[in-house]
mmCIF file of C-alpha atoms in Angstrom:
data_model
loop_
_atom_site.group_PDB
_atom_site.id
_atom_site.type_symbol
_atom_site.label_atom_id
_atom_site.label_comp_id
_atom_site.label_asym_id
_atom_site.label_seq_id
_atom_site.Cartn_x
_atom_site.Cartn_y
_atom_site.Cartn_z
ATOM 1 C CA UNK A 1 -131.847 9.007 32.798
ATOM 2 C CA UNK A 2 -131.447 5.655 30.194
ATOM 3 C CA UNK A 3 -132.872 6.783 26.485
ATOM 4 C CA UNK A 4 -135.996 4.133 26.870
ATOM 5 C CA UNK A 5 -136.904 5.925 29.916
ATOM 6 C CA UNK A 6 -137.491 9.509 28.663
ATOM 7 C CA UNK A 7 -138.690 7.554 25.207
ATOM 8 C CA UNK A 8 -141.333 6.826 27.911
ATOM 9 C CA UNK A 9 -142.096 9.766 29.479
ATOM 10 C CA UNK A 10 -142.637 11.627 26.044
ATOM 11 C CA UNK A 11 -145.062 9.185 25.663
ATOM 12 C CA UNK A 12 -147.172 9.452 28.351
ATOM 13 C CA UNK A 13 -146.740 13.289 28.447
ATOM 14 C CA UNK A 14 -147.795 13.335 24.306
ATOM 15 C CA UNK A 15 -151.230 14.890 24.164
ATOM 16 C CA UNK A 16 -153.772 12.324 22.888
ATOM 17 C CA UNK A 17 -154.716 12.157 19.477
ATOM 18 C CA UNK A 18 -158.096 11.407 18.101
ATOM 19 C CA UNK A 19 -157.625 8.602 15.534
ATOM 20 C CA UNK A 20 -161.082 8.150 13.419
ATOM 21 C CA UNK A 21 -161.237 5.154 12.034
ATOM 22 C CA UNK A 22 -163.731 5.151 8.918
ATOM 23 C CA UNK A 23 -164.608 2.092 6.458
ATOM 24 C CA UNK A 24 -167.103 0.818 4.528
ATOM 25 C CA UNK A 25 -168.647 -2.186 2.978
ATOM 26 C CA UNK A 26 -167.350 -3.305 -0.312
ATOM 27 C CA UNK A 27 -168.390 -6.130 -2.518
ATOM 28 C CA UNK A 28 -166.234 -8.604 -3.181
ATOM 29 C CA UNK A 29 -165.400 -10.863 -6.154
ATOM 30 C CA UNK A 30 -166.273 -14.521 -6.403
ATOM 31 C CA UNK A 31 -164.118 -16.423 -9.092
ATOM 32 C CA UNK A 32 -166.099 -18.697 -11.391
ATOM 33 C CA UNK A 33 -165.702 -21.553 -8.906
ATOM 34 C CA UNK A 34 -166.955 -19.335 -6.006
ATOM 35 C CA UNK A 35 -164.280 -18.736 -4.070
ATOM 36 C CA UNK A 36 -164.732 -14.938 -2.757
ATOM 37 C CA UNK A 37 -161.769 -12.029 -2.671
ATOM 38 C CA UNK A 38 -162.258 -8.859 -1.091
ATOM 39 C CA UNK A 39 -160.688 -5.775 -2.115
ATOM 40 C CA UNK A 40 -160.566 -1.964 -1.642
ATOM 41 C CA UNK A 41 -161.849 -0.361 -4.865
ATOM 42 C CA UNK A 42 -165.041 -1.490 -6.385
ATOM 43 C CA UNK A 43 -164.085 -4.666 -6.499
ATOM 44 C CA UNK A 44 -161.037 -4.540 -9.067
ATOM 45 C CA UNK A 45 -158.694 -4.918 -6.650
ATOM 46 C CA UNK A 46 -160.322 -8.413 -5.732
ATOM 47 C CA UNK A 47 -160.546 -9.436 -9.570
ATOM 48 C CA UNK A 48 -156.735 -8.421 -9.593
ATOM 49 C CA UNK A 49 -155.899 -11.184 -6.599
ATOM 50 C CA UNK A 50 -157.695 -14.148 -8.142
ATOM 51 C CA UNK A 51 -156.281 -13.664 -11.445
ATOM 52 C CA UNK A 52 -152.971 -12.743 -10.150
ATOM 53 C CA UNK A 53 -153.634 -16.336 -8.549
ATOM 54 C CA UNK A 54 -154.724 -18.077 -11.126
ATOM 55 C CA UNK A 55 -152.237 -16.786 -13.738
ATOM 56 C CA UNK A 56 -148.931 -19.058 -12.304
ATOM 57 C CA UNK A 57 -146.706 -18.468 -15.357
ATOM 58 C CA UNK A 58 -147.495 -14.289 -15.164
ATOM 59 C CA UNK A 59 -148.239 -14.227 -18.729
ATOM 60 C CA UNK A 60 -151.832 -12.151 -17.411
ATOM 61 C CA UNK A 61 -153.522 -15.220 -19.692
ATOM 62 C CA UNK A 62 -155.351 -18.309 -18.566
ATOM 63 C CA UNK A 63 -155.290 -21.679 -20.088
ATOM 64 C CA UNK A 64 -157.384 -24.454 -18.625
ATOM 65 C CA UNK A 65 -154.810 -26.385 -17.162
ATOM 66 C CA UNK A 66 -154.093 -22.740 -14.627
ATOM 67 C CA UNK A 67 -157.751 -22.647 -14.789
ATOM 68 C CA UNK A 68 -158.357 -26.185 -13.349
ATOM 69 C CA UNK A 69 -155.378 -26.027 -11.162
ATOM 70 C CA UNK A 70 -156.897 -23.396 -8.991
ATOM 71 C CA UNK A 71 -160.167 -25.245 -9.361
ATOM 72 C CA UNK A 72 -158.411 -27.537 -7.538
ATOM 73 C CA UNK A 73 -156.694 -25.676 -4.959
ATOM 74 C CA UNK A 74 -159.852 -24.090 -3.820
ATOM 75 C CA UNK A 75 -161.849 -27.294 -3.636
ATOM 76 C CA UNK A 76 -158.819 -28.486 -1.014
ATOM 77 C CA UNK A 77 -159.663 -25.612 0.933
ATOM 78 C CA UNK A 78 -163.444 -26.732 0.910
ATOM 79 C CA UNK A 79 -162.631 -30.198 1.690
ATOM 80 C CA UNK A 80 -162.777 -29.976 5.563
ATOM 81 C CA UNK A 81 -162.343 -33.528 6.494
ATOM 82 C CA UNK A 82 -160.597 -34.150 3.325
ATOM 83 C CA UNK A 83 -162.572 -37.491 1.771
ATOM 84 C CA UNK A 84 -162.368 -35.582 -1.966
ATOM 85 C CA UNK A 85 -166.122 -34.736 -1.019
ATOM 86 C CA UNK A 86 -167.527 -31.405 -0.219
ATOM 87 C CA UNK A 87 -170.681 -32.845 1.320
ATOM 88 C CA UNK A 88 -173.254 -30.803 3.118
ATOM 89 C CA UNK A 89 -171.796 -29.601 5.921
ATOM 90 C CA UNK A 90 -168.899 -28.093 4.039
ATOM 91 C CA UNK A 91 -171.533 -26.671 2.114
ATOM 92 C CA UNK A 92 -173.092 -24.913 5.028
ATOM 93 C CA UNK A 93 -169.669 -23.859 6.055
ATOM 94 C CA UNK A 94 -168.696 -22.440 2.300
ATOM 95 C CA UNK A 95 -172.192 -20.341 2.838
ATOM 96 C CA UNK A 96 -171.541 -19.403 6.423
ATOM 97 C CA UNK A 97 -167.909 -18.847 6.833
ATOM 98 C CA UNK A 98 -166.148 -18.315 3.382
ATOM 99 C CA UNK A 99 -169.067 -16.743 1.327
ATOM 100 C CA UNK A 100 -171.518 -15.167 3.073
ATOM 101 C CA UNK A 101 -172.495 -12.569 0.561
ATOM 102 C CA UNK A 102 -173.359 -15.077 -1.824
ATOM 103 C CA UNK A 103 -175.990 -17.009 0.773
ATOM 104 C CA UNK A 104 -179.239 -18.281 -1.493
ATOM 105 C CA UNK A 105 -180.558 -20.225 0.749
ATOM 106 C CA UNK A 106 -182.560 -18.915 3.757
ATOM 107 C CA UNK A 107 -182.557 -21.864 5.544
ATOM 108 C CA UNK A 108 -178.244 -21.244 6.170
ATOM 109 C CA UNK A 109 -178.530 -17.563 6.581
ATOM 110 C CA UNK A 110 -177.714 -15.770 10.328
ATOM 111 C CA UNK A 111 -180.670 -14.492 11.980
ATOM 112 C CA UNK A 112 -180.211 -10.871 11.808
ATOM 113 C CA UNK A 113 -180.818 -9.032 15.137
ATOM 114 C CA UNK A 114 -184.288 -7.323 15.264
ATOM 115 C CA UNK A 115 -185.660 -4.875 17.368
ATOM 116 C CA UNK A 116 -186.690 -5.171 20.890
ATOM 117 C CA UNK A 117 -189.328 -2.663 21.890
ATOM 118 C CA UNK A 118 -188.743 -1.605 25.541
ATOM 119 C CA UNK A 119 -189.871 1.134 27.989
ATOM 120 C CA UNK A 120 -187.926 3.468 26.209
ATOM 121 C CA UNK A 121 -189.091 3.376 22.791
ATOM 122 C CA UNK A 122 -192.686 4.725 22.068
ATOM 123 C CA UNK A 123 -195.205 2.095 20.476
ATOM 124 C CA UNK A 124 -195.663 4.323 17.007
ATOM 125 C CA UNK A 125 -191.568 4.911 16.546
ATOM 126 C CA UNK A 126 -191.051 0.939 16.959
ATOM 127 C CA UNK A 127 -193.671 0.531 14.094
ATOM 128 C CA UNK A 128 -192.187 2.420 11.755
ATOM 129 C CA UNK A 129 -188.659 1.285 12.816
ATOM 130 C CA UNK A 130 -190.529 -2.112 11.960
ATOM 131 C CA UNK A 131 -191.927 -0.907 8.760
ATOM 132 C CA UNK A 132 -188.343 0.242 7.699
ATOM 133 C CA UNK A 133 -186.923 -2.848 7.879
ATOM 134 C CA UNK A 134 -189.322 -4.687 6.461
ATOM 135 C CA UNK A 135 -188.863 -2.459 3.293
ATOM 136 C CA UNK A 136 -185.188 -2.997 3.613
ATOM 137 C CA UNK A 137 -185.455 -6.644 3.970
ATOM 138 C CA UNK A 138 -188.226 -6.624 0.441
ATOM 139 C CA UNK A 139 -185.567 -4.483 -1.465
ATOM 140 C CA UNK A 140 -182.432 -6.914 -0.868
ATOM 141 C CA UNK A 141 -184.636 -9.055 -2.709
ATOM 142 C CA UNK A 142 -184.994 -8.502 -6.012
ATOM 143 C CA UNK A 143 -186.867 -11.286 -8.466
ATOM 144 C CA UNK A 144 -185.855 -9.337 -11.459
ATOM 145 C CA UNK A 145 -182.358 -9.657 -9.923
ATOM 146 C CA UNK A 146 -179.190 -11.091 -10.015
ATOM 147 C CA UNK A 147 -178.822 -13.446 -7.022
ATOM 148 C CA UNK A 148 -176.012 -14.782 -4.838
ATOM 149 C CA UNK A 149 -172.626 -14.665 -6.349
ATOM 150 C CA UNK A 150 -174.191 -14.399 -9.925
ATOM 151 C CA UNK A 151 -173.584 -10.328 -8.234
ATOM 152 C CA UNK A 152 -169.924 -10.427 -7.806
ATOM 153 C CA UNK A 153 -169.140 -13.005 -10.628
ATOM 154 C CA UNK A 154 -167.985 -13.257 -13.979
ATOM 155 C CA UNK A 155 -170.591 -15.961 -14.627
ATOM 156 C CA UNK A 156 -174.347 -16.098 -14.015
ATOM 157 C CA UNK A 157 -173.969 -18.840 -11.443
ATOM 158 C CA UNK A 158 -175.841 -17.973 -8.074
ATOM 159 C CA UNK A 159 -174.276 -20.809 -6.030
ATOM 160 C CA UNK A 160 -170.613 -21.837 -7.671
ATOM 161 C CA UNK A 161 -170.065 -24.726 -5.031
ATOM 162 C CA UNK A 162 -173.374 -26.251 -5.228
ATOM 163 C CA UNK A 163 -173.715 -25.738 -8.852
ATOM 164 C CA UNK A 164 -170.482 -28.454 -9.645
ATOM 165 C CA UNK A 165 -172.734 -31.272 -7.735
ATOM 166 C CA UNK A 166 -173.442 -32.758 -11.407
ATOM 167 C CA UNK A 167 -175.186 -35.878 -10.237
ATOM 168 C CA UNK A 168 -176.640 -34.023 -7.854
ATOM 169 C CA UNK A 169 -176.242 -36.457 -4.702
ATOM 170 C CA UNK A 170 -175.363 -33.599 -2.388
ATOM 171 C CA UNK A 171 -171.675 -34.368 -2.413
ATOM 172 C CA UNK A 172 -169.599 -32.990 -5.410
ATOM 173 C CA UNK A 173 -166.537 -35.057 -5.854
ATOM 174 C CA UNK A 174 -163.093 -33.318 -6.878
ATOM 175 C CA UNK A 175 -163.626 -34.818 -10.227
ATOM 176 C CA UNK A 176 -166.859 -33.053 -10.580
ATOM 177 C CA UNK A 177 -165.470 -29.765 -9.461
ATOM 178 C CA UNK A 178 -162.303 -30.161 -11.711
ATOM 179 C CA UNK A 179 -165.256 -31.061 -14.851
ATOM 180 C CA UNK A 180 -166.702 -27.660 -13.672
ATOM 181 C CA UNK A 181 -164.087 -25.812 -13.923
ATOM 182 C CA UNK A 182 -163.977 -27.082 -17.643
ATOM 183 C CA UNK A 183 -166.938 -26.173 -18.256
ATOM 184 C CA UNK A 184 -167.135 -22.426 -16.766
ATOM 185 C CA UNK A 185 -163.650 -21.873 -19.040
ATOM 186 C CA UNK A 186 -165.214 -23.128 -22.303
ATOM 187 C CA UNK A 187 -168.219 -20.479 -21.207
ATOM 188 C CA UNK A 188 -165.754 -17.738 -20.950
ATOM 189 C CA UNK A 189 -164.228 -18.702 -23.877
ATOM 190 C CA UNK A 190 -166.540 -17.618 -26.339
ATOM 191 C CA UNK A 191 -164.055 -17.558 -28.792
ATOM 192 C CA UNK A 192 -162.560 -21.365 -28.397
ATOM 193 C CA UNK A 193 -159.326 -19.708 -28.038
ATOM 194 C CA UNK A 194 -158.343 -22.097 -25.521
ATOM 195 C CA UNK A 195 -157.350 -18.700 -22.975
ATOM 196 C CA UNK A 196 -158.649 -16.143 -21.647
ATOM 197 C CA UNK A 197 -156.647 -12.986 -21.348
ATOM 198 C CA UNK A 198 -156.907 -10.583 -18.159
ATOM 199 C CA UNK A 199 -158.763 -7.581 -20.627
ATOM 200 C CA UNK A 200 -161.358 -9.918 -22.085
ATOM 201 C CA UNK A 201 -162.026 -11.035 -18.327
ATOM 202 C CA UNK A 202 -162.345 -7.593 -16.870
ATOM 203 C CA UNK A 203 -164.899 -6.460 -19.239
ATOM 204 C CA UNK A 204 -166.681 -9.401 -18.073
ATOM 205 C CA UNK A 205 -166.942 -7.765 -14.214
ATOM 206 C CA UNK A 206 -170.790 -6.651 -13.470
ATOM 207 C CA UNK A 207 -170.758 -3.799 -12.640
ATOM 208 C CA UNK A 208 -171.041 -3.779 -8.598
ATOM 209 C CA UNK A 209 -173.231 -1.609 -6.637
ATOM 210 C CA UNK A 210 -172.850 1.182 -4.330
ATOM 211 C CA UNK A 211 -171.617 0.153 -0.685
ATOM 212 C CA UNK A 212 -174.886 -0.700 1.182
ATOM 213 C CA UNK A 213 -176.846 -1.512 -1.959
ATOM 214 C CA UNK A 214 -177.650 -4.609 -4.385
ATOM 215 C CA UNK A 215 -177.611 -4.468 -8.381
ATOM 216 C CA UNK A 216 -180.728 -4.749 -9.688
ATOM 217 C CA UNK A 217 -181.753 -5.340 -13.397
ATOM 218 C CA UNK A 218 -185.083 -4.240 -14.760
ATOM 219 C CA UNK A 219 -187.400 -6.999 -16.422
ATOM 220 C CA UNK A 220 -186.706 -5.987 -19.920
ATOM 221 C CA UNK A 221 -183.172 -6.175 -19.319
ATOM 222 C CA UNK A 222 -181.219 -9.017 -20.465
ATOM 223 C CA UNK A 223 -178.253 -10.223 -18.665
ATOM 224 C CA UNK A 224 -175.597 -10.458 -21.612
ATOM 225 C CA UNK A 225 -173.086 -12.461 -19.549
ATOM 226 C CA UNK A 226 -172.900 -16.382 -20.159
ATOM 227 C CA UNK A 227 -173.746 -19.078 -17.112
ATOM 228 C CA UNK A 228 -176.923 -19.820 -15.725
ATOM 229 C CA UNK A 229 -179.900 -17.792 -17.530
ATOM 230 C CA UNK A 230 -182.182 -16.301 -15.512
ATOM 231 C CA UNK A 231 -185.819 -17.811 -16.370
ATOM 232 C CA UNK A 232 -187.756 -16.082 -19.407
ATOM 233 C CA UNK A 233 -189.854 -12.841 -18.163
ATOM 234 C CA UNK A 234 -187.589 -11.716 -16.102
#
């Protein structure tokens, strides 16, 4: 009998084997132009890609020319019909597509799918199944909060995309997200170094949350990191 042939038969005679696939959800990092990497430890592993990335001469340091360039490199992934314009709908399709996580904006989130009550389900258990995910939904909010990718993000900067729209026409131009870019480095560079070294950048990570769960800040806690302060009170 030829060798593939009795490879086969093995086969089929092998016992089957239960393969249990486990995962679970981990949050990613968004870079400080709010491009999103996902990786398999707490995060790190995402930080690791972007400035891996970012860093093209391997010297695990950033100068603002690196720091532009992959400004630039991201914005021609966001430039769908590529007019040097992220307008709108690219917008919508950063938010729904490439960042999801980071959504701020009801109006472009997914309906989630709810509960249907049928024959099968008594009246008081589909209450409470209600009630629970109200509560949910009221915790995933938090006002006192870190929102969108100001969760994942070196900078305080809930929408990264949106936030580069300087004359704020609803269409950011490659110049303004290059003058962004600029902008977010001289933030991280508290020191007017003119780089920013991998170590000074990790210790800038927030620290993420457990899977299934948001950060949350309490009201007399100040967010230390630079960007976008959250308003006074909270």
């Amino acid at each position: 009998m030829p060798l593939p042939v009795l490879f086969l038969a093995a086969l089929l005679a092998a016992p089957e084997s239960n393969i249990v696939v486990t995962g679970r959800q981990v949050p990613p990092f968004v870079s400080p132009m709010g491009e999103p990497f996902r990786g398999r430890v707490g995060g790190k592993d995402a930080f690791v890609a972007w400035f891996r990335q970012a860093d093209r001469n391997r010297d695990d340091t950033l100068t603002i020319d690196e720091f532009e360039a992959d400004a630039d490199r991201f914005f021609a992934r966001l430039d769908l019909n590529r007019d040097s314009q992220i307008d709108p709908d690219e917008l919508v399709h950063y938010e729904w597509e490439i960042a999801p996580e980071i959504q701020v904006n009801s109006r472009l989130k997914r309906p989630g799918a709810g509960i249907t009550r049928d024959d099968s389900l008594s009246l008081d258990r589909y209450e409470k199944q209600q009630r629970r995910r109200r509560t949910e939904r009221e915790a995933a909010y938090d006002p006192d909060g870190l929102q969108g990718a100001s969760r994942y993000a070196l900078l305080d900067i809930p929408q990264p995309v949106a936030a580069a729209d300087a004359d704020l026409n609803r269409a950011t131009s490659a110049l303004e997200f290059r003058q962004a870019a600029a902008v977010r480095f001289g933030l991280l560079d508290a020191q007017h170094r003119g780089r920013l070294t991998f170590g000074e950048l990790e210790a800038k990570l927030p620290r993420l949350p457990k899977p299934g769960k948001l950060p949350r800040r309490t009201a007399d806690q100040p967010d230390t990191r630079v960007g976008v302060p959250l308003p006074p009170g909270r």
